[in-house]
Short mmCIF file of C-alpha atoms in Angstrom, two decimals:
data_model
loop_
_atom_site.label_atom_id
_atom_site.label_comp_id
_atom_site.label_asym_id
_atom_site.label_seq_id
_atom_site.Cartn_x
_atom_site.Cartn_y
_atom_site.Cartn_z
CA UNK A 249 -108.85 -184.47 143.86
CA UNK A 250 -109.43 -181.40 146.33
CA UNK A 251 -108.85 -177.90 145.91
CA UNK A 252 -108.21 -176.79 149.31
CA UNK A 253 -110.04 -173.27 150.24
CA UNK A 254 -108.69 -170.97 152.85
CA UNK A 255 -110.57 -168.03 155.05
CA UNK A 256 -109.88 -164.67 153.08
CA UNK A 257 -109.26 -161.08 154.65
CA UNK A 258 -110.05 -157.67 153.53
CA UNK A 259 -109.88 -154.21 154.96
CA UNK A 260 -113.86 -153.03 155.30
CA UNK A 261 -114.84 -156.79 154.28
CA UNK A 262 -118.59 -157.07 156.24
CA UNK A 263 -119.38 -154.09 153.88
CA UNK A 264 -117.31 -154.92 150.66
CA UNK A 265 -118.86 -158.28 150.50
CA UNK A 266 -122.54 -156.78 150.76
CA UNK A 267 -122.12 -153.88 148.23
CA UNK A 268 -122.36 -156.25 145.02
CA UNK A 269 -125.54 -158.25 146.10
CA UNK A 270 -126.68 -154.72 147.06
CA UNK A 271 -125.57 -153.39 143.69
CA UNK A 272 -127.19 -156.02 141.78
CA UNK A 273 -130.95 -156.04 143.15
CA UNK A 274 -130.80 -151.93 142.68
CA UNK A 275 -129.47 -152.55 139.46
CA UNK A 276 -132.01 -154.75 138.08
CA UNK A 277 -134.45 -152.25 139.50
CA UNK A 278 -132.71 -149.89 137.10
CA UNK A 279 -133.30 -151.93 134.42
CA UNK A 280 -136.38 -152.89 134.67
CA UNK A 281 -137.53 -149.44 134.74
CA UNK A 282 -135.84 -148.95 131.13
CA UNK A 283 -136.74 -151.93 129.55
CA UNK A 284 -139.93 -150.73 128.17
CA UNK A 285 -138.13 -148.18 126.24
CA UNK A 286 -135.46 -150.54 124.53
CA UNK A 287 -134.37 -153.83 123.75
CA UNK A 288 -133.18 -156.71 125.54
CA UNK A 289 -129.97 -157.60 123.58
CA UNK A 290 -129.12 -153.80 123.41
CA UNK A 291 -129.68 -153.17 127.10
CA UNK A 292 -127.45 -156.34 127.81
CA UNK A 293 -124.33 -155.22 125.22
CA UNK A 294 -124.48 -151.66 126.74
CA UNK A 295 -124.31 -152.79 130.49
CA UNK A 296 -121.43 -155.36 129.61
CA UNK A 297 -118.72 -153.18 126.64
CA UNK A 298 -118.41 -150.09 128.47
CA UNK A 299 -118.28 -151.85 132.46
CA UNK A 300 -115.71 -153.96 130.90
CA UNK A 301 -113.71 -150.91 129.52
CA UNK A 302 -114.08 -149.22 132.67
CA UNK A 303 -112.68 -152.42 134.89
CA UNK A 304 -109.62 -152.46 132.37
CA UNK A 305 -108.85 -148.82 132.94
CA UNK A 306 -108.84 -149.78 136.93
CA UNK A 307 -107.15 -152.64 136.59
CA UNK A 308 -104.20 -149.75 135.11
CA UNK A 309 -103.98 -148.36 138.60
CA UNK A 310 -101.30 -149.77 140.79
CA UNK A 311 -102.19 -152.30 143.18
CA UNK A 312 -104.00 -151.26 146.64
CA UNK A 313 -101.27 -152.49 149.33
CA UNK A 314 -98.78 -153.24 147.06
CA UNK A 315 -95.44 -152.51 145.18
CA UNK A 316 -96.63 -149.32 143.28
CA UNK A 317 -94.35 -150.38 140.09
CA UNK A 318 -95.91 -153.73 140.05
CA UNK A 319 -98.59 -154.39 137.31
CA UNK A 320 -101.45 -156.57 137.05
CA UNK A 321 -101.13 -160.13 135.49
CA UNK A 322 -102.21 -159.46 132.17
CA UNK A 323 -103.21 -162.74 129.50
CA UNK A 324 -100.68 -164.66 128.45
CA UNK A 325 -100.44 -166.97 125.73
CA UNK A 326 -103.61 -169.09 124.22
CA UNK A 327 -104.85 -171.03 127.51
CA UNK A 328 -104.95 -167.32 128.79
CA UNK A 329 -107.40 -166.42 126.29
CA UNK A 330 -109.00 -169.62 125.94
CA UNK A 331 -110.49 -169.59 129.75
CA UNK A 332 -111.25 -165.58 128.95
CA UNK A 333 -113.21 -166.48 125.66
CA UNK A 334 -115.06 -169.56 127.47
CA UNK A 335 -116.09 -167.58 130.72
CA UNK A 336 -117.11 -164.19 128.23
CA UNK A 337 -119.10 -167.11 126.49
CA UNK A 338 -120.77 -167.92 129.37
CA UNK A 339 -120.87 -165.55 132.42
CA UNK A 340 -121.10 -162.55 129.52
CA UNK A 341 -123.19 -163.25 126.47
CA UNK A 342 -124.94 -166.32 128.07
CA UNK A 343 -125.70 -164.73 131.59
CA UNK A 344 -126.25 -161.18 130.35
CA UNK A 345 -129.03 -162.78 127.35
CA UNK A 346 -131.19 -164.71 129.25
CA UNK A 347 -131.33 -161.95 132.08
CA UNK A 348 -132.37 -159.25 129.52
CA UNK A 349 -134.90 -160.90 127.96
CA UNK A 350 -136.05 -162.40 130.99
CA UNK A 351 -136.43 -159.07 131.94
CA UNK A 352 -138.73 -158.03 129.73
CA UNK A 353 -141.02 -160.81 131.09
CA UNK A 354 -140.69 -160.61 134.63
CA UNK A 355 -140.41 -158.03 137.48
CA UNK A 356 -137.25 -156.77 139.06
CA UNK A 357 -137.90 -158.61 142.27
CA UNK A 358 -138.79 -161.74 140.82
CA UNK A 359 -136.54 -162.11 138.61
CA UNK A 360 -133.92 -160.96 140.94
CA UNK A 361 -135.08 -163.88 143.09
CA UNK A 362 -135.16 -166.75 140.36
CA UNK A 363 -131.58 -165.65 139.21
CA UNK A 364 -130.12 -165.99 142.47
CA UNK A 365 -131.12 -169.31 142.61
CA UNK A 366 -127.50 -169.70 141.62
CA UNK A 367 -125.75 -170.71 144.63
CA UNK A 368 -127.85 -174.14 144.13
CA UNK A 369 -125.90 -174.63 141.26
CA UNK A 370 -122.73 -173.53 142.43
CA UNK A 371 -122.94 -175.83 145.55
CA UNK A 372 -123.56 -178.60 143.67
CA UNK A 373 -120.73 -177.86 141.29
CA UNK A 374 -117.96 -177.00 143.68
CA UNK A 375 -118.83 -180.39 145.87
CA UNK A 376 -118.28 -182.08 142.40
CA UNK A 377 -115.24 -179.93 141.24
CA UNK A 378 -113.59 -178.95 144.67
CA UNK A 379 -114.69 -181.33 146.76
CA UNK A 380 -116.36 -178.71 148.91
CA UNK A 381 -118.33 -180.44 151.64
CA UNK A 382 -122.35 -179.57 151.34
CA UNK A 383 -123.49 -181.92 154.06
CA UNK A 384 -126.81 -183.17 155.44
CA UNK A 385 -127.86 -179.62 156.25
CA UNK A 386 -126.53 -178.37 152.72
CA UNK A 387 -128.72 -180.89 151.13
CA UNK A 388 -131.80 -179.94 153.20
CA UNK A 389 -130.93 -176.61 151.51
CA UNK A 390 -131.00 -177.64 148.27
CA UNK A 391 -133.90 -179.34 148.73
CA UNK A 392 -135.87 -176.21 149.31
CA UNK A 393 -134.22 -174.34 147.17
CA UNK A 394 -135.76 -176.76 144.32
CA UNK A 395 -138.91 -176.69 146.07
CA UNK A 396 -138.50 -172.84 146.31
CA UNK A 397 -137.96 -172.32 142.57
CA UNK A 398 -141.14 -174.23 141.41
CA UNK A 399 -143.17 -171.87 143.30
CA UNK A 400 -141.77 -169.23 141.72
CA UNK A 401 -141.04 -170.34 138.24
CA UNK A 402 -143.96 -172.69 137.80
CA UNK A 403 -147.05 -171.51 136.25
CA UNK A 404 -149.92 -171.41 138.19
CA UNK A 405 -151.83 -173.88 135.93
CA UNK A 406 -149.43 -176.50 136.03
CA UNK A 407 -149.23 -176.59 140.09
CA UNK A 408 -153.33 -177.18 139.77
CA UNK A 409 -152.71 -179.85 137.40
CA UNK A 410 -150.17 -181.50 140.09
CA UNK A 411 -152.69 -181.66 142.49
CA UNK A 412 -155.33 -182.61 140.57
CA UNK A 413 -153.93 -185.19 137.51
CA UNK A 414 -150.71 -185.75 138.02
CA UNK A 415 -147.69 -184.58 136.07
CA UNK A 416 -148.78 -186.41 132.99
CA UNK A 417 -150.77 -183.94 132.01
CA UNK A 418 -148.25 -181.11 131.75
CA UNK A 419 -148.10 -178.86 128.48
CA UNK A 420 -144.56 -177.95 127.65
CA UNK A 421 -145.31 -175.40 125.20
CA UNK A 422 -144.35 -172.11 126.25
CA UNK A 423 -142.73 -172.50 129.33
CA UNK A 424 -139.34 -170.90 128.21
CA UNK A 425 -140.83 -168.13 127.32
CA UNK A 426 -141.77 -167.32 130.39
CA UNK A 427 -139.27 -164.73 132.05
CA UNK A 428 -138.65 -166.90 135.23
CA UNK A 429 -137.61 -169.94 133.19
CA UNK A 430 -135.04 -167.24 131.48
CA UNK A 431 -133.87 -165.89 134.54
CA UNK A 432 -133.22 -169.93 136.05
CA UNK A 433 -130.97 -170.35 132.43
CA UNK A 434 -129.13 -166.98 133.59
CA UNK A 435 -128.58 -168.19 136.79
CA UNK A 436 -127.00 -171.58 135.46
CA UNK A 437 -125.01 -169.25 132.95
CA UNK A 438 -123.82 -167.45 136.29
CA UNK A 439 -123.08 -170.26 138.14
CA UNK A 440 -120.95 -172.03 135.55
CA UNK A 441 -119.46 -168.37 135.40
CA UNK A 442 -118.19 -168.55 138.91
CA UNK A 443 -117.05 -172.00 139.28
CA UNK A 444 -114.91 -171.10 136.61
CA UNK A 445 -113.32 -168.21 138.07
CA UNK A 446 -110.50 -170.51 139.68
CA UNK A 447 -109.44 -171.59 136.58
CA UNK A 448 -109.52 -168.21 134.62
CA UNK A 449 -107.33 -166.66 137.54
CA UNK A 450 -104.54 -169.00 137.10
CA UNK A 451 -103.38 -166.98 134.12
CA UNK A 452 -104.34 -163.95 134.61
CA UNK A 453 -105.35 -161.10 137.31
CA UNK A 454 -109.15 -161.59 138.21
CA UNK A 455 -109.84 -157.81 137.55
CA UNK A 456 -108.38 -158.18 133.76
CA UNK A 457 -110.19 -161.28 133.43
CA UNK A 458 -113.59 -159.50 134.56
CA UNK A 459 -113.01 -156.28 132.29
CA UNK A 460 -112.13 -158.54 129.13
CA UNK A 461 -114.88 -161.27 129.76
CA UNK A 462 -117.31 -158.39 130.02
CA UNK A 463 -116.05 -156.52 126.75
CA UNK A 464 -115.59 -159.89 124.69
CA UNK A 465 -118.94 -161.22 125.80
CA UNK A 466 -120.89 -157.99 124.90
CA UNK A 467 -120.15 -157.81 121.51
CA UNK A 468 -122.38 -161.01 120.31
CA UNK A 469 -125.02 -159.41 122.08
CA UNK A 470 -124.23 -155.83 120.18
CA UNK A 471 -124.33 -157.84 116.96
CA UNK A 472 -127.75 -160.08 118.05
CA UNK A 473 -129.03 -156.31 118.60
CA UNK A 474 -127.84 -155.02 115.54
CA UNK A 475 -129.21 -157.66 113.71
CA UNK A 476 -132.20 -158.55 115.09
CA UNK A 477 -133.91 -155.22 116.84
CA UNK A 478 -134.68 -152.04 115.91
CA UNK A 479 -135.48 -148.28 117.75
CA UNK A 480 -132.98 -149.52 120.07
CA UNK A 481 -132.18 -146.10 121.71
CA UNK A 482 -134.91 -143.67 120.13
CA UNK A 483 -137.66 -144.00 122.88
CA UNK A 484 -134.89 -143.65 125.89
CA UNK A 485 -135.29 -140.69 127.99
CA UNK A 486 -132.52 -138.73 130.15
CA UNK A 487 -133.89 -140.63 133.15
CA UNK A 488 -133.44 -143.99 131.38
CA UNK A 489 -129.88 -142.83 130.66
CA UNK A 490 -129.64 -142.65 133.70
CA UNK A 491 -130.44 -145.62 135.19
CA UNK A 492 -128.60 -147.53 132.53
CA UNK A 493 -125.60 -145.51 133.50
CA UNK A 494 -126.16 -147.02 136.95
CA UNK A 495 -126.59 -150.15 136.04
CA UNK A 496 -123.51 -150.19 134.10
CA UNK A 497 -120.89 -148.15 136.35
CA UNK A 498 -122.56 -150.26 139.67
CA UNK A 499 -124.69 -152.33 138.94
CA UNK A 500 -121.93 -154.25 136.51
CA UNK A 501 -118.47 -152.71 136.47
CA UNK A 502 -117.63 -152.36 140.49
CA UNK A 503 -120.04 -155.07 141.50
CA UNK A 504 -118.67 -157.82 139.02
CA UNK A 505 -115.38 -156.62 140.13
CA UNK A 506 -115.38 -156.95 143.68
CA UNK A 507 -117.57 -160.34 143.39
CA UNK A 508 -115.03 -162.16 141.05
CA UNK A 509 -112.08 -160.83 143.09
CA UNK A 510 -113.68 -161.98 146.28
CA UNK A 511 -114.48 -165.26 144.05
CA UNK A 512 -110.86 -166.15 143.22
CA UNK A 513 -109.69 -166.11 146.62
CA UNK A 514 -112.31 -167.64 148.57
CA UNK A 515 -114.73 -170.38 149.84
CA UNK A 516 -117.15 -170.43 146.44
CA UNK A 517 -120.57 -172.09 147.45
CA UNK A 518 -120.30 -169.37 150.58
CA UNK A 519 -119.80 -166.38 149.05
CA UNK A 520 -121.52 -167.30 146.20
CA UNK A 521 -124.86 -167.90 148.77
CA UNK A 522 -124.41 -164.24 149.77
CA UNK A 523 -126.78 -163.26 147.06
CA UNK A 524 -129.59 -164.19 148.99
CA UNK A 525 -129.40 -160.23 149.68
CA UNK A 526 -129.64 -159.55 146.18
CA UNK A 527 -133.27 -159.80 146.07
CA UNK A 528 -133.91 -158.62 149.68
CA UNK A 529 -132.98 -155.39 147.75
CA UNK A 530 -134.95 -156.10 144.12
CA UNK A 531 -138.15 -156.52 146.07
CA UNK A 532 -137.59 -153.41 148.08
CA UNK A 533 -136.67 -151.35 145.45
CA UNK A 534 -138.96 -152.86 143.14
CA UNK A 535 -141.97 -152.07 145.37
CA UNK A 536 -140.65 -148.50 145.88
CA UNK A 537 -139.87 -147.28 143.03
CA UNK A 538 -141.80 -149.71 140.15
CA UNK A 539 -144.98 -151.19 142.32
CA UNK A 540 -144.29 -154.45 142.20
CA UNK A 541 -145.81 -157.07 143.72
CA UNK A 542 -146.11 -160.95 143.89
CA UNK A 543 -148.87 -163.37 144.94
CA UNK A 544 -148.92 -165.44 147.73
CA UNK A 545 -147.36 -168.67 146.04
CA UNK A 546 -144.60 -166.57 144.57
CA UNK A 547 -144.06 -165.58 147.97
CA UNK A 548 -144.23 -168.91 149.69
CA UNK A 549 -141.50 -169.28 146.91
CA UNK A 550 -139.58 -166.41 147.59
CA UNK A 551 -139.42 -167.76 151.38
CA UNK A 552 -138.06 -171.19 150.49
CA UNK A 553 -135.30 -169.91 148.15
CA UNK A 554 -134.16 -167.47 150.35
CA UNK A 555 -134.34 -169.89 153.41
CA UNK A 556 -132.35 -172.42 151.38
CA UNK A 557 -129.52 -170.56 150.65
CA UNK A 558 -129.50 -169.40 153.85
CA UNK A 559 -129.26 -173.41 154.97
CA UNK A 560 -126.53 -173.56 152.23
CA UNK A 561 -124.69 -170.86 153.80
CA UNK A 562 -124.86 -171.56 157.49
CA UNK A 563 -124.49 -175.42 156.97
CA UNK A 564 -121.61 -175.94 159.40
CA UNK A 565 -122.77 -173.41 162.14
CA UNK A 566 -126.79 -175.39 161.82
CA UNK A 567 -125.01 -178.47 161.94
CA UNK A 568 -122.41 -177.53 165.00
CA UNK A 569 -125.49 -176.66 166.99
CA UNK A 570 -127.53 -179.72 166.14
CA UNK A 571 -124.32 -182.37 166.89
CA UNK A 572 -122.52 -180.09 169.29
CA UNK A 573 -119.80 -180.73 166.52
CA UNK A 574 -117.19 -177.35 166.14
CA UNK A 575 -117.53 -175.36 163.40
CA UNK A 576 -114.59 -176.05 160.68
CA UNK A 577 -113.12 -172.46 158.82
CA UNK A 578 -112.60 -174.79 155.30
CA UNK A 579 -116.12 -174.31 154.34
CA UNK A 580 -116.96 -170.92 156.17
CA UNK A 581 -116.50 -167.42 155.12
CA UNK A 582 -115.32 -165.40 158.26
CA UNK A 583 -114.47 -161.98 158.07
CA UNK A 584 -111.21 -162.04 160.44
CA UNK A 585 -109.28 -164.64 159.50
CA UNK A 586 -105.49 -164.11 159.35
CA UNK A 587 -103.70 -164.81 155.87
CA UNK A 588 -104.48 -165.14 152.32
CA UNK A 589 -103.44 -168.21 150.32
CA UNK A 590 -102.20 -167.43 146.45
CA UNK A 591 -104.42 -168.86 144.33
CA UNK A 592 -101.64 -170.68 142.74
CA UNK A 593 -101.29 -172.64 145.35
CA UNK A 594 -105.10 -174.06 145.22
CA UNK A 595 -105.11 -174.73 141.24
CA UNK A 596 -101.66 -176.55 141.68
CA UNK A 597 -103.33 -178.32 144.27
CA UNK A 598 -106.07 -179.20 142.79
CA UNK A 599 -104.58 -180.14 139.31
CA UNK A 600 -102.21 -182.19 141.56
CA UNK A 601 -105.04 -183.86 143.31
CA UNK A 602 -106.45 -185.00 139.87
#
């Protein structure tokens, strides 16, 4: 089976395809900077039910480029739903929960850099799913991106222990409670999330299916909150409102947007390794505005990931140089490229191919 990609096109795409990673590491500066005056599960329902709402009243404008009668696909039928309920599941009450509370245990830039450890994932995923070629260079990639994410995730203690008594004498107690080990089950969350986007978009219009998955996968998390925290809102200031205003508006509703949009009609394990420049942003921001800072391990970690995904990324253009082989567009994500192919077409494909 192969789903077959093609090169997508937009008007303004160099800056479009930066503005969520770029919305993302602000927002989780945002966030960060509330969390001690809140809760996890309630600052993960409010970023999710009213983004969702706001993506659905969007989605009621006519289409940009289009036939202005013409109207969005909306669900139809119970497969519709089905994929909608499975990716809210997931890439809402899944990814949104274990980034929260990670949160609360982590810093902005740190955890901005464990989460996008995603593209890992998704490379490994789509090579599985969609037959999307990672190659010796790709592998190299994720290679370092493992290596990358012990640094950073890893306690301290353990690393010692590694060099001094082997792995046998690891403690397991307590390691998911660290924030980083949260943030690496958000990014899995996320990365499911996306390699399911294909799928989802068959039946229905990928802005719908982000508004609805954001909506139906916040209210678990309104309930958790309900249910299990208290003085949820009673120690937020008007500069907290603020920021969670941000953080829903940008940092979830027009970010989540244009990602899953881009998403449905293009090369995933590339665009999905843009986020490297999600926490190119977290740590700057971070440092600016909350102080942040890592040690030198964390950093040596930091380095790896980001290098790794950037070897994930640039696969074919590292490998063209090395062999003197051409680059091939399947697995690329250029910015000029001539047509766009309905997504239709690559699910039939692909469920063809199977």
């Amino acid at each position: 089976m192969q789903l077959k990609q093609s090169s997508f096109t937009f008007s303004l795409t160099p800056i479009l395809l930066v503005v969520p990673f770029f919305l993302w590491g602000t927002a989780m500066v945002a966030m960060k900077g509330v969390m001690p005056h809140t809760t996890p599960l309630f600052m993960a329902a409010i970023r999710l039910i009213p983004a969702g709402i706001l993506v659905l009243l969007f989605a009621l404008l006519p289409v940009a480029g289009g036939d202005p009668t013409a109207k969005r696909l909306q669900p139809q039928g119970w497969q519709a739903w089905a994929w909608i309920l499975l990716f809210a599941a997931i890439d809402g009450t899944l990814f949104q929960g274990f980034l929260a509370t990670g949160l609360v245990r982590t810093n902005a830039g740190l955890g901005s850099v464990t989460i996008d450890s995603q593209p890992l994932a998704v490379a490994i995923l789509s090579a599985w799913l969609f037959k999307e070629r990672i190659g010796a260079i790709g592998i190299c990639g994720l290679v370092l991106g493992v290596l990358g994410i012990s640094c950073v995730g890893l306690p301290v203690e353990w690393l010692s222990q590694i060099s001094t008594s082997g792995a046998s004498q690891f403690e397991l107690s307590g390691l998911l409670e660290r924030g980083e080990w949260l943030m690496i089950l958000a990014a899995l969350s996320m990365a499911v999330g996306t390699i399911l986007v294909p799928f989802v978009t068959k039946y229905v219009d990928p802005v719908i299916a982000t508004g609805w998955h954001m909506i139906i996968g916040g209210v678990p998390l309104a309930i958790g909150s309900l249910y299990w925290e208290s003085n949820q809102w009673t120690a937020i200031t008007g500069y907290d409102w603020i920021s969670i205003a941000y953080s829903t508006v940008f940092g979830s509703a027009i970010s989540y947007g244009l990602f899953f949009y881009f998403a449905a009609k293009g090369n995933l394990t590339s665009l999905s390794s843009l986020t490297f420049l999600t926490p190119v942003f977290a740590l700057l921001f971070g440092s600016l505005f909350l102080g942040e800072t890592l040690d030198l391990l964390q950093w040596c970690g930091v380095c790896l990931t980001l290098v790794s995904i950037l070897f994930i990324n640039q696969r074919d253009y590292i490998w063209s140089q090395l062999t003197g082989v051409p680059v091939t567009t399947e697995t690329s994500l250029p910015v000029d490229a001539a047509d766009l192919a309905p997504l239709e077409t690559k699910i039939s494909a692909y469920s063809a191919e199977e």
